[in-house]
Amino acid sequence: MKIFRVIRWLPILFLISVLVSGCADSMGEKMPDNTADTTGTTFGTEKETEKSSESQSDIISWFTADINDDEKKELLMITKDSSSAVMTLATGERYGTGLKIYSKFAILNDTPVPQGEPDYQFDLTEIKPLDIQAGDINGDGIAEIAVCVYKTAEFHPVPAKRPFFYDLKEGRLEPIWLGSRLSRPFADCILFDVDHDDIEEIISIEFTENGNKVLTVYDWKGFGFEVKAISNEIEGTVNFLNNTNSRADVVLVEIAGESHQLYLEEGEVIKCIKDY
């Protein structure tokens, strides 16, 4: 197995080349689920099942997680208004107008099928939501809602991607952290417990001033995030390979066409966590 070393700081951040036959779809701890079987079974008969009127073309991003500590997963969806045309950034990335949360849904062929009306829905038109995830970022045992938005900020008055975090409390979105920015402009970010402390970190692909990229890991520190580890600069394309619709077991990154597993190691000893 070829080892690709990228970090200057301790804890050490490593990327390990892996074969990714199916591992990008691996799930975290299985929970009692209110979804239908992913093989194609839905709830009851067609008469018993009230399907949502949500069009698949209106779904921008989706994620499943238990966000209210009821031991059942909810379906979180960033959607656009069905009457609106497709809205995109200059990069071609689509953004939506709102967040919808369903307690009853099915996942059929990797496609979300919400059932009935949403339990909650929120108008996010002004912040241009691009992506939805969820994870426990502050160690309270409950997954927070993470929305990647595209907007200006008071202390950074240019449009840019920004990670916003919320709790769902009494039917309201309660802000946890509305970040003005990360250390650098970023192309993408995911939530993952990379140091195995049962708290999710932000892992981002960020742009340097000379056009290269770095992978950066952020930890929650009470009132915001601080850098935990950062890679050396990387030339060429860098993309996450993870299934971004649910929690994964590993972080997989594609660098210049090669697949790598990312993890933290406290010392200089390089260990392969998992061989594919």
Short mmCIF file of C-alpha atoms in Angstrom, two decimals:
data_model
loop_
_atom_site.label_atom_id
_atom_site.label_comp_id
_atom_site.label_asym_id
_atom_site.label_seq_id
_atom_site.Cartn_x
_atom_site.Cartn_y
_atom_site.Cartn_z
CA MET A 1 0.00 0.00 0.00
CA LYS A 2 1.43 3.35 -1.04
CA ILE A 3 1.41 5.99 1.69
CA PHE A 4 0.83 9.64 0.86
CA ARG A 5 2.03 11.93 3.63
CA VAL A 6 0.67 15.44 3.71
CA ILE A 7 0.96 17.02 7.15
CA ARG A 8 3.42 19.33 8.85
CA TRP A 9 1.81 19.62 12.28
CA LEU A 10 1.03 17.22 15.13
CA PRO A 11 -1.38 15.55 15.41
CA ILE A 12 -0.32 14.12 12.08
CA LEU A 13 -2.83 14.03 9.25
CA PHE A 14 -2.20 11.23 6.78
CA LEU A 15 -3.73 10.15 3.51
CA ILE A 16 -3.49 6.46 2.65
CA SER A 17 -4.07 5.13 -0.84
CA VAL A 18 -7.02 2.75 -0.92
CA LEU A 19 -9.21 0.90 -3.35
CA VAL A 20 -12.70 2.24 -3.01
CA SER A 21 -14.90 -0.59 -4.23
CA GLY A 22 -18.07 0.21 -2.35
CA CYS A 23 -16.47 1.71 0.77
CA ALA A 24 -17.70 5.23 -0.01
CA ASP A 25 -21.21 4.06 0.82
CA SER A 26 -20.32 2.59 4.22
CA MET A 27 -22.56 3.73 7.07
CA GLY A 28 -21.89 4.55 10.69
CA GLU A 29 -23.61 2.95 13.67
CA LYS A 30 -26.97 1.56 12.61
CA MET A 31 -29.94 3.07 14.38
CA PRO A 32 -33.59 2.06 14.61
CA ASP A 33 -34.86 3.46 11.35
CA ASN A 34 -38.14 4.94 10.21
CA THR A 35 -37.13 4.72 6.56
CA ALA A 36 -38.26 2.14 4.09
CA ASP A 37 -35.93 -0.64 3.01
CA THR A 38 -33.43 0.59 0.43
CA THR A 39 -34.19 -2.37 -1.80
CA GLY A 40 -37.38 -0.64 -2.87
CA THR A 41 -40.02 -1.43 -0.24
CA THR A 42 -42.16 1.55 0.82
CA PHE A 43 -44.60 2.05 3.68
CA GLY A 44 -47.68 -0.17 3.32
CA THR A 45 -49.77 -0.09 0.19
CA GLU A 46 -50.06 2.81 -2.20
CA LYS A 47 -53.37 3.71 -0.55
CA GLU A 48 -51.82 3.66 2.93
CA THR A 49 -48.77 5.68 1.91
CA GLU A 50 -49.15 9.39 1.38
CA LYS A 51 -46.28 10.38 -0.86
CA SER A 52 -44.91 13.88 -0.73
CA SER A 53 -45.50 16.18 -3.67
CA GLU A 54 -41.77 17.04 -3.63
CA SER A 55 -40.23 16.73 -7.10
CA GLN A 56 -36.83 15.06 -7.27
CA SER A 57 -35.62 17.90 -9.48
CA ASP A 58 -36.33 20.35 -6.63
CA ILE A 59 -34.06 18.52 -4.16
CA ILE A 60 -30.65 20.20 -4.01
CA SER A 61 -29.07 18.23 -1.14
CA TRP A 62 -30.22 15.68 1.44
CA PHE A 63 -28.96 13.90 4.54
CA THR A 64 -30.33 11.39 7.07
CA ALA A 65 -29.55 11.67 10.78
CA ASP A 66 -31.19 11.58 14.20
CA ILE A 67 -31.42 15.29 15.02
CA ASN A 68 -33.88 15.11 17.95
CA ASP A 69 -32.46 12.20 19.98
CA ASP A 70 -35.47 9.93 19.40
CA GLU A 71 -33.29 7.08 18.09
CA LYS A 72 -34.82 7.45 14.64
CA LYS A 73 -33.34 9.15 11.64
CA GLU A 74 -34.93 12.15 9.99
CA LEU A 75 -34.62 13.20 6.37
CA LEU A 76 -33.16 16.69 5.90
CA MET A 77 -33.54 18.26 2.47
CA ILE A 78 -32.41 21.51 0.89
CA THR A 79 -34.99 22.24 -1.80
CA LYS A 80 -35.85 24.95 -4.24
CA ASP A 81 -39.27 26.42 -4.92
CA SER A 82 -40.95 24.21 -7.53
CA SER A 83 -42.05 27.31 -9.41
CA SER A 84 -38.50 28.67 -9.66
CA ALA A 85 -35.95 27.97 -12.33
CA VAL A 86 -32.73 26.15 -11.44
CA MET A 87 -30.48 28.53 -9.50
CA THR A 88 -26.70 28.12 -9.72
CA LEU A 89 -23.53 29.86 -8.60
CA ALA A 90 -20.82 30.84 -11.07
CA THR A 91 -19.22 27.45 -10.29
CA GLY A 92 -22.33 25.66 -11.57
CA GLU A 93 -23.31 24.50 -8.07
CA ARG A 94 -27.05 24.55 -7.43
CA TYR A 95 -28.55 26.26 -4.39
CA GLY A 96 -32.02 26.17 -2.92
CA THR A 97 -34.50 28.27 -1.02
CA GLY A 98 -35.45 26.23 2.02
CA LEU A 99 -34.91 23.36 4.46
CA LYS A 100 -37.51 20.62 4.92
CA ILE A 101 -37.40 17.92 7.60
CA TYR A 102 -39.36 14.65 7.37
CA SER A 103 -39.75 11.95 10.01
CA LYS A 104 -41.34 9.53 7.52
CA PHE A 105 -39.52 8.75 4.33
CA ALA A 106 -37.99 6.05 2.18
CA ILE A 107 -34.61 5.77 0.49
CA LEU A 108 -35.07 3.99 -2.83
CA ASN A 109 -32.05 3.40 -5.07
CA ASP A 110 -30.11 6.12 -3.21
CA THR A 111 -32.97 8.56 -3.77
CA PRO A 112 -34.99 10.14 -0.93
CA VAL A 113 -38.76 9.70 -1.09
CA PRO A 114 -40.42 11.82 1.62
CA GLN A 115 -43.81 10.71 2.91
CA GLY A 116 -46.63 13.21 3.37
CA GLU A 117 -45.99 16.77 4.48
CA PRO A 118 -42.72 17.86 6.14
CA ASP A 119 -42.63 17.97 9.93
CA TYR A 120 -40.75 21.27 9.70
CA GLN A 121 -39.84 23.65 6.92
CA PHE A 122 -37.77 26.83 6.96
CA ASP A 123 -37.28 29.60 4.43
CA LEU A 124 -33.54 30.03 3.76
CA THR A 125 -33.83 32.09 0.58
CA GLU A 126 -31.62 34.92 1.82
CA ILE A 127 -28.62 32.69 2.60
CA LYS A 128 -28.61 30.53 -0.58
CA PRO A 129 -28.27 27.03 0.96
CA LEU A 130 -26.06 24.67 -1.05
CA ASP A 131 -25.62 21.58 1.10
CA ILE A 132 -27.07 19.89 4.18
CA GLN A 133 -25.34 17.60 6.71
CA ALA A 134 -25.68 16.79 10.41
CA GLY A 135 -23.34 15.73 13.18
CA ASP A 136 -22.62 16.22 16.88
CA ILE A 137 -20.06 19.06 16.75
CA ASN A 138 -20.13 20.11 20.41
CA GLY A 139 -20.35 16.82 22.31
CA ASP A 140 -23.90 17.22 23.63
CA GLY A 141 -24.90 13.86 22.17
CA ILE A 142 -27.34 15.34 19.64
CA ALA A 143 -26.59 15.91 15.95
CA GLU A 144 -26.55 19.56 14.93
CA ILE A 145 -27.79 20.63 11.48
CA ALA A 146 -25.03 21.92 9.20
CA VAL A 147 -25.96 24.07 6.21
CA CYS A 148 -23.36 25.28 3.72
CA VAL A 149 -24.56 28.69 2.54
CA TYR A 150 -23.36 31.29 0.04
CA LYS A 151 -23.61 34.87 1.27
CA THR A 152 -21.74 37.90 2.54
CA ALA A 153 -20.84 38.40 6.22
CA GLU A 154 -20.44 41.49 8.36
CA PHE A 155 -16.70 41.03 8.80
CA HIS A 156 -16.13 39.50 5.36
CA PRO A 157 -18.41 41.44 3.00
CA VAL A 158 -17.93 39.34 -0.14
CA PRO A 159 -20.11 36.41 -1.24
CA ALA A 160 -18.53 33.12 -0.18
CA LYS A 161 -19.35 29.66 1.12
CA ARG A 162 -19.88 29.61 4.88
CA PRO A 163 -20.79 26.77 7.29
CA PHE A 164 -23.84 27.49 9.47
CA PHE A 165 -24.83 25.22 12.37
CA TYR A 166 -28.24 24.96 14.05
CA ASP A 167 -30.10 22.97 16.68
CA LEU A 168 -33.73 22.04 16.11
CA LYS A 169 -35.57 23.12 19.28
CA GLU A 170 -39.34 23.35 19.73
CA GLY A 171 -39.85 23.56 16.00
CA ARG A 172 -37.34 26.38 15.51
CA LEU A 173 -33.84 26.52 14.06
CA GLU A 174 -31.65 27.81 16.89
CA PRO A 175 -28.24 29.07 15.68
CA ILE A 176 -25.20 27.37 17.21
CA TRP A 177 -22.54 28.97 15.01
CA LEU A 178 -23.00 31.16 11.94
CA GLY A 179 -19.41 31.28 10.76
CA SER A 180 -18.20 34.31 8.85
CA ARG A 181 -15.64 32.03 7.19
CA LEU A 182 -13.11 29.23 7.70
CA SER A 183 -9.36 29.93 7.56
CA ARG A 184 -9.48 30.15 3.77
CA PRO A 185 -12.09 29.99 1.02
CA PHE A 186 -13.21 26.39 0.70
CA ALA A 187 -14.48 24.19 -2.10
CA ASP A 188 -16.19 21.57 0.07
CA CYS A 189 -16.41 20.38 3.67
CA ILE A 190 -17.76 17.36 5.53
CA LEU A 191 -18.36 16.41 9.15
CA PHE A 192 -16.46 13.41 10.50
CA ASP A 193 -15.11 12.22 13.85
CA VAL A 194 -11.54 11.91 12.61
CA ASP A 195 -9.92 11.76 16.09
CA HIS A 196 -12.42 9.23 17.54
CA ASP A 197 -13.56 11.41 20.45
CA ASP A 198 -17.29 10.99 19.60
CA ILE A 199 -17.44 14.58 18.36
CA GLU A 200 -17.58 15.49 14.69
CA GLU A 201 -14.89 17.72 13.22
CA ILE A 202 -15.14 19.90 10.12
CA ILE A 203 -12.83 18.65 7.35
CA SER A 204 -12.52 21.10 4.51
CA ILE A 205 -10.83 21.38 1.12
CA GLU A 206 -9.51 24.94 1.06
CA PHE A 207 -7.84 27.15 -1.54
CA THR A 208 -4.43 28.71 -0.94
CA GLU A 209 -3.42 32.09 -2.36
CA ASN A 210 -1.40 30.45 -5.14
CA GLY A 211 -4.32 28.29 -6.30
CA ASN A 212 -3.30 25.03 -4.63
CA LYS A 213 -5.42 23.26 -2.01
CA VAL A 214 -5.03 22.12 1.59
CA LEU A 215 -7.08 19.75 3.75
CA THR A 216 -7.89 21.33 7.12
CA VAL A 217 -9.46 19.80 10.25
CA TYR A 218 -11.36 22.02 12.71
CA ASP A 219 -12.40 21.25 16.32
CA TRP A 220 -15.21 22.92 18.25
CA LYS A 221 -13.87 25.03 21.12
CA GLY A 222 -16.91 26.31 22.99
CA PHE A 223 -17.74 29.39 20.94
CA GLY A 224 -16.33 28.47 17.55
CA PHE A 225 -13.91 26.28 15.66
CA GLU A 226 -10.11 26.22 15.69
CA VAL A 227 -7.66 24.47 13.39
CA LYS A 228 -6.64 21.03 14.65
CA ALA A 229 -4.49 19.92 11.70
CA ILE A 230 -3.64 21.05 8.19
CA SER A 231 -2.03 19.35 5.22
CA ASN A 232 0.80 20.47 3.02
CA GLU A 233 -0.32 22.20 -0.16
CA ILE A 234 -1.72 19.86 -2.80
CA GLU A 235 -1.61 20.50 -6.52
CA GLY A 236 -4.31 19.29 -8.87
CA THR A 237 -7.85 18.16 -8.16
CA VAL A 238 -8.98 17.27 -4.64
CA ASN A 239 -12.46 15.85 -3.96
CA PHE A 240 -14.22 13.97 -1.20
CA LEU A 241 -15.39 10.51 -2.29
CA ASN A 242 -17.70 9.86 0.65
CA ASN A 243 -21.40 9.29 0.31
CA THR A 244 -22.50 12.75 1.45
CA ASN A 245 -26.07 11.72 2.35
CA SER A 246 -25.33 9.90 5.61
CA ARG A 247 -22.62 9.30 8.15
CA ALA A 248 -19.59 7.37 6.82
CA ASP A 249 -17.04 5.09 8.53
CA VAL A 250 -13.97 6.61 6.86
CA VAL A 251 -12.99 9.78 5.01
CA LEU A 252 -12.04 9.11 1.42
CA VAL A 253 -10.35 11.75 -0.71
CA GLU A 254 -9.44 11.74 -4.37
CA ILE A 255 -6.18 13.57 -5.15
CA ALA A 256 -5.08 13.87 -8.77
CA GLY A 257 -7.12 10.80 -9.69
CA GLU A 258 -5.89 8.58 -6.81
CA SER A 259 -8.00 7.55 -3.81
CA HIS A 260 -6.77 8.00 -0.25
CA GLN A 261 -8.08 7.42 3.26
CA LEU A 262 -7.62 10.32 5.65
CA TYR A 263 -6.97 9.92 9.37
CA LEU A 264 -5.14 11.49 12.30
CA GLU A 265 -2.20 9.80 14.07
CA GLU A 266 -0.81 11.13 17.35
CA GLY A 267 2.79 10.15 16.61
CA GLU A 268 5.13 9.56 13.70
CA VAL A 269 4.18 5.89 13.37
CA ILE A 270 2.12 5.43 10.24
CA LYS A 271 -0.58 2.80 10.60
CA CYS A 272 -3.01 1.54 8.01
CA ILE A 273 -6.39 1.55 9.78
CA LYS A 274 -8.14 -0.52 7.17
CA ASP A 275 -6.93 -2.37 4.10
CA TYR A 276 -9.30 -2.43 1.11
#
